Coordinates of C-alpha atoms and ligand atoms in Angstrom, one line a residue:
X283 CA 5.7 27.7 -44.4
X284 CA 6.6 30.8 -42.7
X285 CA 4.8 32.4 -39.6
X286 CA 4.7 36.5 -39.6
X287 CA 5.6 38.6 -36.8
X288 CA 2.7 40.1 -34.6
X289 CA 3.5 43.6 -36.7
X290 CA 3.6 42.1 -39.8
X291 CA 0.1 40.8 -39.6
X292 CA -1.2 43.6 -38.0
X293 CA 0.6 45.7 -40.8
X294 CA -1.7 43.5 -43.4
X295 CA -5.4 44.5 -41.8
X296 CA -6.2 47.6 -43.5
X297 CA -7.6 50.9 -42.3
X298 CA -11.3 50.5 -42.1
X299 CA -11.4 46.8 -41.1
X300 CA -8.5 47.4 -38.4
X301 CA -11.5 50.3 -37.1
X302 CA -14.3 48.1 -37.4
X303 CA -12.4 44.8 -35.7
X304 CA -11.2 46.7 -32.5
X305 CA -13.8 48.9 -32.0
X306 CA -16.0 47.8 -28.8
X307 CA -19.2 46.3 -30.6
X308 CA -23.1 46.1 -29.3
X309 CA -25.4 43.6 -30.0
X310 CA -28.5 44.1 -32.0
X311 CA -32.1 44.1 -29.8
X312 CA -35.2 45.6 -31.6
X313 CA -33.1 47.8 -33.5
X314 CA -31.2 49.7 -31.1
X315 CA -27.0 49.0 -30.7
X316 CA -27.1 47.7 -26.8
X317 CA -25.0 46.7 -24.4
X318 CA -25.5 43.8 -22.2
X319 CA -27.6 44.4 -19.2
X320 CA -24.7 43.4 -16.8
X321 CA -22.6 45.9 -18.7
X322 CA -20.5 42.1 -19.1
X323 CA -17.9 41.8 -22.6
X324 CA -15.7 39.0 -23.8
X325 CA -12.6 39.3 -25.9
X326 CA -12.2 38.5 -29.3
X327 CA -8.9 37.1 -30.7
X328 CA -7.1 37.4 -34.0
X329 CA -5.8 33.7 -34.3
X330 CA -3.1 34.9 -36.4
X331 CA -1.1 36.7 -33.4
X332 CA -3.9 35.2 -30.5
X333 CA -3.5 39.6 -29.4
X334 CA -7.0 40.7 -28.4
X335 CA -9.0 42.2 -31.4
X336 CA -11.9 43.7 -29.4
X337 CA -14.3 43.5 -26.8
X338 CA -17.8 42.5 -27.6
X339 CA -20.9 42.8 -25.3
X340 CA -21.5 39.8 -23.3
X341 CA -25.2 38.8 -23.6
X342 CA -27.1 36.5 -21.3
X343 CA -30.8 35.6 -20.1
X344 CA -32.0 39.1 -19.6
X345 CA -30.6 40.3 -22.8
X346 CA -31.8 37.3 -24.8
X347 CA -35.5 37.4 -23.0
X348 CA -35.4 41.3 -24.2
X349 CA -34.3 40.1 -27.9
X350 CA -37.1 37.1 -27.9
X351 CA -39.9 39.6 -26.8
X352 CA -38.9 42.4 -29.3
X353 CA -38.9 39.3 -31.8
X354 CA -42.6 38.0 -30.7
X355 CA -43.6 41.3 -31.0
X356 CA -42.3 41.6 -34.6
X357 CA -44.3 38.4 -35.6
X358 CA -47.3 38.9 -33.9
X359 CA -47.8 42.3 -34.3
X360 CA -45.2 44.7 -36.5
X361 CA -45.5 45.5 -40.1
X362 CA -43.0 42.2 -40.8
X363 CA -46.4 39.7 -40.4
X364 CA -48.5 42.1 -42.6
X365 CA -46.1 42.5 -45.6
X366 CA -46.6 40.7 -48.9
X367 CA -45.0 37.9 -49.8
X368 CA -43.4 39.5 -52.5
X369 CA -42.4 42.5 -49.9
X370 CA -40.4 40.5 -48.3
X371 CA -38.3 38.6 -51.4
X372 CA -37.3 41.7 -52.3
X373 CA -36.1 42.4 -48.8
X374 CA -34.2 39.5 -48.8
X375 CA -33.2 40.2 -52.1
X376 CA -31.7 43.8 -51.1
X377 CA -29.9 42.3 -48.2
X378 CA -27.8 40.1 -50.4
X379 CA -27.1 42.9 -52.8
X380 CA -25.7 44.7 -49.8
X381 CA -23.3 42.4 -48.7
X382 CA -21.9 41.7 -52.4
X383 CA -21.1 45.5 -52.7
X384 CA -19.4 44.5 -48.8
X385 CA -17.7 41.8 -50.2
X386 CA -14.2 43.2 -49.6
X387 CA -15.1 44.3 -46.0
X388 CA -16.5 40.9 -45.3
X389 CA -13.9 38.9 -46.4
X390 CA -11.4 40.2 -44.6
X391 CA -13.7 41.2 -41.5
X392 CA -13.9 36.9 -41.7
X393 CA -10.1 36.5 -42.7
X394 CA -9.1 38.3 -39.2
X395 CA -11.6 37.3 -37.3
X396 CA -11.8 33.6 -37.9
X397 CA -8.1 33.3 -39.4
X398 CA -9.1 32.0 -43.2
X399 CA -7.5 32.9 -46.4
X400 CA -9.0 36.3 -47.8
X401 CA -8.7 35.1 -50.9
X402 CA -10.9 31.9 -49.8
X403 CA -13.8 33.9 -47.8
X404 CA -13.8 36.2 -51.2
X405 CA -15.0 33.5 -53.6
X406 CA -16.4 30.8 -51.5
X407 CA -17.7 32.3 -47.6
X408 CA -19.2 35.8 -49.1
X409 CA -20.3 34.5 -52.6
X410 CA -22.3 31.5 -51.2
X411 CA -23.6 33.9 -48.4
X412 CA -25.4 36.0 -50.8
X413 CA -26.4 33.3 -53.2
X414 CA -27.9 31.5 -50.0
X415 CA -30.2 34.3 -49.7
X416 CA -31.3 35.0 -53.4
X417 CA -32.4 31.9 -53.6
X418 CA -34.6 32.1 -50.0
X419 CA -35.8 35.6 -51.7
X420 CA -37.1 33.4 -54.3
X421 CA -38.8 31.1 -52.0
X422 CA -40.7 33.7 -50.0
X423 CA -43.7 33.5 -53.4
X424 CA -43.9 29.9 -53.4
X425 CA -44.5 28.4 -49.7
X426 CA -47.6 26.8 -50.5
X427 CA -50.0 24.7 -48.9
X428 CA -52.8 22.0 -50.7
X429 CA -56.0 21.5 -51.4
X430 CA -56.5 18.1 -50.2
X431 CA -58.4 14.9 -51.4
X432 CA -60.1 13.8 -49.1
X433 CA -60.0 9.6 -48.3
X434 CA -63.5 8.6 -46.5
X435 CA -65.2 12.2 -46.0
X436 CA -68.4 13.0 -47.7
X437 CA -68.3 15.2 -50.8
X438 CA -69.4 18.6 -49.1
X439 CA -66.4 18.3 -46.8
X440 CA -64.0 20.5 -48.4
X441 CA -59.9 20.7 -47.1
X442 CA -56.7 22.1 -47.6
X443 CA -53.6 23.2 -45.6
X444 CA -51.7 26.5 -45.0
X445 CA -48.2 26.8 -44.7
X446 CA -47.4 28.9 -41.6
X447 CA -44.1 30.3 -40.2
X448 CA -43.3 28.8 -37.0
X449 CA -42.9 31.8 -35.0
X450 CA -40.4 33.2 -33.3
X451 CA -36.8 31.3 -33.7
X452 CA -33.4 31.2 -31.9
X453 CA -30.4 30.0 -34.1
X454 CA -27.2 29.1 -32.9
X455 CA -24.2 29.3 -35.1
X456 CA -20.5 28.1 -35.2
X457 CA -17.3 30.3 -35.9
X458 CA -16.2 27.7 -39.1
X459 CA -17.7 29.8 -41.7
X460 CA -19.1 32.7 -39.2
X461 CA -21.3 34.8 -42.0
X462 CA -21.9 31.6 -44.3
X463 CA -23.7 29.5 -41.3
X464 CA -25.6 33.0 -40.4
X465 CA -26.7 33.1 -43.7
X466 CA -27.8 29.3 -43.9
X467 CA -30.1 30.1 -40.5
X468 CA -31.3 33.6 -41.3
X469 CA -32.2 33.0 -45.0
X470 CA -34.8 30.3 -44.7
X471 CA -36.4 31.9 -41.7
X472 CA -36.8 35.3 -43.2
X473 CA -38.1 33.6 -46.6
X474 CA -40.8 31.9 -44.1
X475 CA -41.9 34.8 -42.1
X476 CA -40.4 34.2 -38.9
X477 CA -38.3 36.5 -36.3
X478 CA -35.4 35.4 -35.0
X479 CA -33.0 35.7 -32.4
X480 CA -29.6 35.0 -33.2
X481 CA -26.8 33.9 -31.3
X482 CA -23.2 34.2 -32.9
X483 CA -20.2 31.8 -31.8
X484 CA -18.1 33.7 -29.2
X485 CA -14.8 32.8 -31.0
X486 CA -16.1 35.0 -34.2
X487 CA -19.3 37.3 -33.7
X488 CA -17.6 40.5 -35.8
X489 CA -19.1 39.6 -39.4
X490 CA -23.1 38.7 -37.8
X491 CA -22.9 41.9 -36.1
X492 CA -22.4 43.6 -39.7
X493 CA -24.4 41.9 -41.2
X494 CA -26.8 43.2 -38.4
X495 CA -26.3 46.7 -39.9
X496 CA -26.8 45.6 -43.5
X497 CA -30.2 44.2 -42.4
X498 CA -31.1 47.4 -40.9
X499 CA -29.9 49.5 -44.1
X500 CA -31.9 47.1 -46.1
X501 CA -35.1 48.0 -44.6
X502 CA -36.2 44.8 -42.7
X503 CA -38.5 46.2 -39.6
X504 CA -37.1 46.5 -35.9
X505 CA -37.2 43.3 -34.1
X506 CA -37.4 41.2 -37.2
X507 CA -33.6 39.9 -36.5
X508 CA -32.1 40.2 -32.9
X509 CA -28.2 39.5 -32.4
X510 CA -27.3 38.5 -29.1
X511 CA -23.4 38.4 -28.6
X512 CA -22.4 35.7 -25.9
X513 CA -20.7 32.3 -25.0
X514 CA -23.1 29.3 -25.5
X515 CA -23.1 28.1 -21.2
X516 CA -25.2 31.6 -21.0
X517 CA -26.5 33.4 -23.8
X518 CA -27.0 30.3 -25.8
X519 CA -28.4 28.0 -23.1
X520 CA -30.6 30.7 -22.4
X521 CA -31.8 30.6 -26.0
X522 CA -32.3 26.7 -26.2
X523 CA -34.5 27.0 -22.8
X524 CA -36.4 30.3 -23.5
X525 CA -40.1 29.4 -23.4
X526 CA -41.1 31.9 -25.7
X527 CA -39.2 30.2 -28.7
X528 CA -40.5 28.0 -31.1
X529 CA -38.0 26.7 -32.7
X530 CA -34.5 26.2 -32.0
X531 CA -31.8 25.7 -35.2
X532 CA -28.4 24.7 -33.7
X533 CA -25.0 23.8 -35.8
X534 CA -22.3 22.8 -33.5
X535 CA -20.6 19.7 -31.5
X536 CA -22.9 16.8 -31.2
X537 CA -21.8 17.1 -27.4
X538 CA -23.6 20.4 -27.4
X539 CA -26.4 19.2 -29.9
X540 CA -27.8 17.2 -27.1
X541 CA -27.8 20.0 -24.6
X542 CA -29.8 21.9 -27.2
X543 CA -32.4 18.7 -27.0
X544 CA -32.6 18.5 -23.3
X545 CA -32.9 22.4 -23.0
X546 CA -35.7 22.7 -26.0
X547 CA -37.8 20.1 -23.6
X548 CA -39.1 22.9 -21.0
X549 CA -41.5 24.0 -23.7
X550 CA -41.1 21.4 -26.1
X551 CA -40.2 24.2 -28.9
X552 CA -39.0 22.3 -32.3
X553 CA -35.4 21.5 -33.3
X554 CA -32.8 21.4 -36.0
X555 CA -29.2 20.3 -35.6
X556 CA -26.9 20.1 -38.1
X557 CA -23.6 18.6 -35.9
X558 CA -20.2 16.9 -36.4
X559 CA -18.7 14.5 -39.0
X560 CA -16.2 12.0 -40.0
X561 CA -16.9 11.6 -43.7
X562 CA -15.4 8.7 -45.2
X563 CA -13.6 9.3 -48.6
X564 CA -13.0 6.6 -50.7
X565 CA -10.3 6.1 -53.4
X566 CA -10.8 3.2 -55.7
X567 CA -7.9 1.8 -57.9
X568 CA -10.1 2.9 -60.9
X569 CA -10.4 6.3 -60.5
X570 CA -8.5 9.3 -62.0
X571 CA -5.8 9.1 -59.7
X572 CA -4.3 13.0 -60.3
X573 CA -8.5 14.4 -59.5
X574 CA -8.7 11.8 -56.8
X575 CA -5.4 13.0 -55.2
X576 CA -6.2 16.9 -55.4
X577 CA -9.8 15.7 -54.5
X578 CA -9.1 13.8 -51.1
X579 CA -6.2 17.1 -50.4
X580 CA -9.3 19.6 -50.5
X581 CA -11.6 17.1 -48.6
X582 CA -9.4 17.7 -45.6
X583 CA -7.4 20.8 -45.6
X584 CA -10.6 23.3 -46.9
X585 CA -10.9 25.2 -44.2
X586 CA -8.1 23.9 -42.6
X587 CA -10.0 21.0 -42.1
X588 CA -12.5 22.8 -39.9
X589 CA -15.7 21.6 -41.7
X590 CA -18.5 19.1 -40.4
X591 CA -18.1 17.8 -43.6
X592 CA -13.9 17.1 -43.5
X593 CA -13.0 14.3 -45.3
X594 CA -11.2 12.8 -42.2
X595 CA -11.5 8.9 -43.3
X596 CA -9.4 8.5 -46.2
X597 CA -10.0 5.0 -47.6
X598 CA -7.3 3.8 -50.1
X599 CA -7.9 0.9 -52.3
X600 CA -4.4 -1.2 -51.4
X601 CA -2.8 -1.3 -54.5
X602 CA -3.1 2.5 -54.9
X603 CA -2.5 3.1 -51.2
X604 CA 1.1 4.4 -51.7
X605 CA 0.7 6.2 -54.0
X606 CA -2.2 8.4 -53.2
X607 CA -0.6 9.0 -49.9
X608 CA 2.5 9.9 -51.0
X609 CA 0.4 12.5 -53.8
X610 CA -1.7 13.9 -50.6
X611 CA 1.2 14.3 -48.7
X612 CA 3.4 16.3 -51.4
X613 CA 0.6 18.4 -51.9
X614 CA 0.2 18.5 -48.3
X615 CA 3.5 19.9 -48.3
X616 CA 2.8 22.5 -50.5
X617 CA 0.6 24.3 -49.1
X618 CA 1.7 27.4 -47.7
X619 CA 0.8 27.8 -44.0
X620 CA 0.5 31.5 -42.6
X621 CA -1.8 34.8 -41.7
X622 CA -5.0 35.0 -43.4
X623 CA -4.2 38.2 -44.8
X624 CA -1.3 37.3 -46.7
X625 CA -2.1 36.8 -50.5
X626 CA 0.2 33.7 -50.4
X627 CA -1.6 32.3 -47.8
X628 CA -3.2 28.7 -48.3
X629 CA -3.9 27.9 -45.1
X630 CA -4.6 30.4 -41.8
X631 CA -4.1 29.5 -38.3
X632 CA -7.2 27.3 -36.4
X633 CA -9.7 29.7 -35.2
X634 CA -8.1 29.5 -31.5
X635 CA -6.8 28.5 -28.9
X636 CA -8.7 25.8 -27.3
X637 CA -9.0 24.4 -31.2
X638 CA -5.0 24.8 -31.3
X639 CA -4.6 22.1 -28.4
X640 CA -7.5 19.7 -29.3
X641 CA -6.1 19.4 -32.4
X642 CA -2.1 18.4 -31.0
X643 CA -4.3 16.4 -28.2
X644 CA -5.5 14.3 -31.1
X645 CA -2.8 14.0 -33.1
X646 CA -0.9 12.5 -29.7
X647 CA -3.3 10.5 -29.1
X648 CA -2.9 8.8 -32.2
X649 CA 0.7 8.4 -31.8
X650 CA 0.1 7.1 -28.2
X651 CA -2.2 4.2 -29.2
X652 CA 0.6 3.2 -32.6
X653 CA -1.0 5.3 -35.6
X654 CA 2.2 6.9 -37.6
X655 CA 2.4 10.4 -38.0
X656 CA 3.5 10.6 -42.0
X657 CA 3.5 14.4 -42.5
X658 CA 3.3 17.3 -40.0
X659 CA 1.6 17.1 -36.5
X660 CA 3.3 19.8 -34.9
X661 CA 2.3 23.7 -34.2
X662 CA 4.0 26.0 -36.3
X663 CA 5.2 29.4 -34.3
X664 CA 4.8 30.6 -31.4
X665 CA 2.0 33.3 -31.3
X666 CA -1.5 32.1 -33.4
X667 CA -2.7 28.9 -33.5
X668 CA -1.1 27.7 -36.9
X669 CA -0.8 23.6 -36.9
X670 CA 0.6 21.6 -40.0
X671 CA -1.5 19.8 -42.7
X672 CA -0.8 16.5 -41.1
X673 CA -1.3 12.7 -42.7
X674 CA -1.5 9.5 -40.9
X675 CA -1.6 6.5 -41.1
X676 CA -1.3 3.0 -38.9
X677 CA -4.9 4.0 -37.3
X678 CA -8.2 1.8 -37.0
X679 CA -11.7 1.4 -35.6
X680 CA -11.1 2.0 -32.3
X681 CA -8.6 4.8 -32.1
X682 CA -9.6 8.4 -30.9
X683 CA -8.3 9.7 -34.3
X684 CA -10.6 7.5 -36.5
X685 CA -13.9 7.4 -33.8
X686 CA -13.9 11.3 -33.2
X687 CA -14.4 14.6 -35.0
X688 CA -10.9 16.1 -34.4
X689 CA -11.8 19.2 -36.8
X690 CA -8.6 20.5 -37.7
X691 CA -6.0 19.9 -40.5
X692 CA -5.4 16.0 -39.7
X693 CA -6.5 13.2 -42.0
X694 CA -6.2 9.6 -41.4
X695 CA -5.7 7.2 -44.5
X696 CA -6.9 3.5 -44.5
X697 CA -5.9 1.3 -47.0
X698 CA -8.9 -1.7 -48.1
X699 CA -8.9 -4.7 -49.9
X700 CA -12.5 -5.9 -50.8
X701 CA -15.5 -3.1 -52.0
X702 CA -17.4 -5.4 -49.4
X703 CA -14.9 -4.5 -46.4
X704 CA -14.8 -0.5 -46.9
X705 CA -18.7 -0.4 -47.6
X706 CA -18.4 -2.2 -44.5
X707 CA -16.1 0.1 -42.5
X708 CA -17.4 3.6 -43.9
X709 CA -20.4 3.4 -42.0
X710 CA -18.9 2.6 -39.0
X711 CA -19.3 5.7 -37.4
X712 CA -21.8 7.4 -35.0
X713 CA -22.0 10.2 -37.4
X714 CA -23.7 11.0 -41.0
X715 CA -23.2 14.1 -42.8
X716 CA -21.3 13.4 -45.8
X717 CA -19.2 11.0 -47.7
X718 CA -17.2 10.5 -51.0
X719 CA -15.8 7.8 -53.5
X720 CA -13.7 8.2 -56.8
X721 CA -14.5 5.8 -59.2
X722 CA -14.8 5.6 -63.0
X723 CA -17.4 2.8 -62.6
X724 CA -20.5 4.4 -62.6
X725 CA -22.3 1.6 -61.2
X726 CA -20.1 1.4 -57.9
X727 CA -20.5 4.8 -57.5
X728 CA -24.6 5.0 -57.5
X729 CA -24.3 1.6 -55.2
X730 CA -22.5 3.5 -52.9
X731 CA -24.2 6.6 -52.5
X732 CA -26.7 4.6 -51.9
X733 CA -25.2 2.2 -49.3
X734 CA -23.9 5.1 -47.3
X735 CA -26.0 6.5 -44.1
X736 CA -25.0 10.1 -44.6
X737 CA -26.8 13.1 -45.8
X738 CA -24.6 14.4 -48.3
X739 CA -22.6 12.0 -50.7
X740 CA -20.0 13.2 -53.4
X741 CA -18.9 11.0 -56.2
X742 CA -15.7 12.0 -57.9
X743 CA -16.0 15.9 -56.4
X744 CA -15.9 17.0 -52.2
X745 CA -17.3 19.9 -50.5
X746 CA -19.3 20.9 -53.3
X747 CA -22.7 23.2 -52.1
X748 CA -25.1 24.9 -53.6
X749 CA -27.9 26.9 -52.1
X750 CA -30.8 24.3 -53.7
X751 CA -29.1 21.6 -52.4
X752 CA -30.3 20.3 -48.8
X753 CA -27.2 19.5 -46.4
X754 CA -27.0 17.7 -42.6
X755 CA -26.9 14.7 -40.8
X756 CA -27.8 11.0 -40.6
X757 CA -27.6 9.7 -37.1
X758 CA -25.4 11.6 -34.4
X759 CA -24.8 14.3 -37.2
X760 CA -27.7 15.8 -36.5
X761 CA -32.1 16.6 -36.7
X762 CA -32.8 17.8 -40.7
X763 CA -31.7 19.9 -43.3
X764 CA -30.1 23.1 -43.6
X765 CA -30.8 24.6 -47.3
X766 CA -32.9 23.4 -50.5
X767 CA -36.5 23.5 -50.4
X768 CA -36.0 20.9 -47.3
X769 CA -35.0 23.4 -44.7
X770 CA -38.3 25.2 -45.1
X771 CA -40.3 22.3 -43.7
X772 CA -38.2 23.6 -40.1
X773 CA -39.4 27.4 -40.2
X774 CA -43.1 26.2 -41.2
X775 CA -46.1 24.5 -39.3
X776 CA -48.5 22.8 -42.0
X777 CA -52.2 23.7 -40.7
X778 CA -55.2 21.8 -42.1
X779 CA -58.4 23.7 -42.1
X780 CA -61.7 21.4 -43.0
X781 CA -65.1 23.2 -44.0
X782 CA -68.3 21.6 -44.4
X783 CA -70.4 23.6 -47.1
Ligands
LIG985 P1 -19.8 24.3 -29.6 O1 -20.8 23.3 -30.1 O2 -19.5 24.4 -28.2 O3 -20.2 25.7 -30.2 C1 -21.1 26.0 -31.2 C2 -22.1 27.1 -30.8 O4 -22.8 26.6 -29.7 C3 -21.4 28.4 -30.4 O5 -22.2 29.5 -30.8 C4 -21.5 28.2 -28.9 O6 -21.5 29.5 -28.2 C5 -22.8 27.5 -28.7 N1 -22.9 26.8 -27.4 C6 -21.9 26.2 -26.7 N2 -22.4 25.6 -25.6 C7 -23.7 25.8 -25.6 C8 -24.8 25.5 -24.7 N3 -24.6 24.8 -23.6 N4 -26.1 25.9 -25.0 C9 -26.3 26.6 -26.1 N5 -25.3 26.9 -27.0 C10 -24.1 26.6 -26.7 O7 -18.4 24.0 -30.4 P2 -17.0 24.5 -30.0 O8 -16.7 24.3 -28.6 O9 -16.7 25.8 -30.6 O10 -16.1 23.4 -30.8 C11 -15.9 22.1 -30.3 C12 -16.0 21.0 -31.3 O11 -17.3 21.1 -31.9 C13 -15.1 21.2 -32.5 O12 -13.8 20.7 -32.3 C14 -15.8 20.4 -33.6 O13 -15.5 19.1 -33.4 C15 -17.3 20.7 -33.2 N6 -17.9 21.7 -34.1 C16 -18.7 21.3 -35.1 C17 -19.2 22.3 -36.0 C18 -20.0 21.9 -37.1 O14 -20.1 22.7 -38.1 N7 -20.7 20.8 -37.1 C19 -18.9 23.7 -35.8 C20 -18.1 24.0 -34.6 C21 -17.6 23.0 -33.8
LIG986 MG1 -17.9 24.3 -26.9

């Protein structure tokens, strides 16, 4: 584990990203670049030196209220609500042939930015970006409605329903997978007709903001997608409250979730939240210990362990307990902690600095209250926000480290007894999202996917997606389901119209 100099990742950023990344940037409003009204920017930081990057305009209510009324406008009135079904696939369509001939840019637009590998944004953040929205173009032709039979009505009654878009939508995104969870909002809401507003996370707005030039090069009419730049206490609150909005799509802290609820209230616009995590993954004895052991390494540290979806709760059959953690953490100790940009890089810095001291808070806090510290738990340099893939163990039900989403590289292994006591304890969680075992036993594994309340359940696999599959929360991980044919019940209203002939 080395950390480079300042220069030295600098030196890595090439010419036309290191252009694009410090340039002062403008946010997107009925297809015009614009500043903010209060002529207000923030910083962005490169997490692998924490140097400023750029300054990006600083929206807030009056830039979002502009952005929602060039959006209304779009839906009620602009050539967007007249095109054909078909018209706008192939938009879609376009959009993500665009960014796969950006795919270099984009990658490492993400890799500085947000402080991943490149070689991890090129074949997972880009490539399920623009698979995300293939398979939306496909769903532009097929929102259907019914033609309904009716229960007690007489015969010249005659029914059916329309599938509507919803109207005009504000989406709030985090800075995990910055283009990936813009993709996840924008695609189903552009496959169901609707104009949007979105807001990027502060920490990482740089790839939205080109993608907000692709969807102008692709053709997709002025106002149809708005980009306001901004932290969440303004531009975003301001998004959650704005009366005009009919729908509100939020993934974020659960803490902020329920903001997001209170604020939606005013004009009781609909809501989607797809929130934290703290997945149980669950090692029996019986499974293939060498897949389990890689398997429950990549539940945690993808992403440096900054996914909803983390495999945080590592649940060890006893007999195997040594050994798996002894296989997690020699893998843990292999991987190879430094900048983004270099091509040995397995693991980046946390996205910043706020993350950089949550993260040590937690691990502390374990230590505090008796949990052991097996491998790592310490920052690594002293510029970025690089923290080592850390492993412990001594924790329980009760403990900040097993109750809370700590979202960085830090897993916590619990060793079990009885199948009864970890179906038990795996659900014993405010949260939902997702959730592993490792089994050969088929039968254990279908009885627990079934027994767990969570949205998402692996069996001998983690952090698998696809674009057809749906994904989000049971309980405090969130409202509905980002992706699959689900997520376009959130972007549509279901209208019955009744005739009598
Ligand atoms: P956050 O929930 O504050 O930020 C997520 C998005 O919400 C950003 O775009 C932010 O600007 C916006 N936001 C913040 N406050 C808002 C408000 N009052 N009204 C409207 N929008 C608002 O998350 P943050 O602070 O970046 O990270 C804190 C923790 O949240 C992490 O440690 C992690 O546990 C969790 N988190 C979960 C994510 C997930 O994918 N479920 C993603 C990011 C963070
Ligand atoms: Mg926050």
């Amino acid at each position: 584990m080395s950390v480079a100099t300042i220069e030295q990742v600098n030196s890595l950023i090439s010419p036309k990203v290191q252009k694009y990344v410090t340039s002062h940037r403008r946010m997107l409003i009925n297809g015009d670049w614009v500043d903010a009204k209060t002529g207000d920017t923030f910083h962005v930081y490169n997490p692998a030196t924490g140097e400023i990057l750029s300054n990006v305009a600083a929206g807030d209510h009056a830039d979002v209220d502009l952005a929602v009324r060039a959006a209304r406008r779009a839906f009620e009135e602009g050539p967007w609500s007249r095109m054909t079904h078909g018209q706008r696939g192939k938009l879609i369509w376009k959009l993500a042939d665009l960014i796969e001939e950006n795919l270099e840019e984009f990658a490492e637009i993400e890799s500085v930015d947000n402080g991943k590998p490149l070689a991890v944004a090129r074949v997972a953040d880009i490539p399920l970006a623009t698979d995300l929205f293939r398979y939306m173009s496909g769903w532009t032709t097929k929102i259907e409605g019914q033609t309904i039979s009716l229960s007690s009505l007489p015969q010249e009654y005659f029914a059916y329903t329309l599938r509507e878009p919803v109207g005009v939508v504000g989406q709030i995104i985090p800075w995990n997978f910055p283009l990936l969870m813009a993709a996840w909002k924008l695609g189903p809401a552009l496959a169901a007709g609707c104009t949007i507003v979105l807001k990027p996370a502060e920490q990482t707005p740089l790839s939205a903001l080109r993608l907000g030039e692709l969807i102008e090069e692709a053709g997709f009419p002025k106002g149809v997608v708005n980009i306001v730049t901004g932290y969440g206490e303004t531009a975003g609150a301001a998004l959650a409250a704005h009366p005009d909005i009919d729908k509100i799509a939020f993934t974020g802290s659960t803490e902020v979730g329920k903001l997001i609820v209170h604020a939606a209230a005013g004009n009781l616009k609909k809501v989607s939240l797809e929130l934290g995590g703290k997945s149980p993954n669950i090692v029996f004895a019986d499974a293939d210990l060498e897949t389990a052991i890689q398997g429950a390494t990549n539940a945690i540290y993808f992403n440096h362990g900054q996914c909803c979806c983390a495999g945080s709760r590592l649940y060890i059959e006893k007999e195997i307990f040594d050994q798996v953690v002894e296989g997690v953490s020699a893998n843990a100790k292999r991987i190879n902690v430094t900048e983004g940009l270099n091509p040995q890089c397995d693991m980046g810095p946390l996205v910043s600095e706020e993350q950089l001291d949550r993260v040590l808070g937690f691990i502390e806090s374990g230590e505090k209250e008796g949990a052991k510290t097996v491998i790592g738990g310490h920052r690594l340099g002293d510029h970025g926000y690089f923290v080592e893939p850390t492993l412990i163990t001594n924790a329980h039900a009760g403990m900040k480290v097993i109750d809370e989403e700590i979202f960085g590289p830090v897993v916590c292994a619990l060793p079990f007894e009885k199948t009864e006591e970890v179906a038990t304890q795996m659900n014993q969680t405010a949260y939902g999202l997702a959730g592993a075992v490792w089994t050969k036993d088929i039968s254990k594994a279908h009885r627990f996917a079934k027994a767990m309340r969570a949205g998402t359940v692996w069996i001998n696999c983690y952090n698998i997606f696809d674009a057809a599959l749906p994904f989000g929360g049971y309980k405090q991980s969130g409202w509905g389901r980002e992706m699959g044919r689900e997520v376009l019940e959130h972007y549509t209203e279901v209208k019955a119209v009744c005739l009598k002939m």
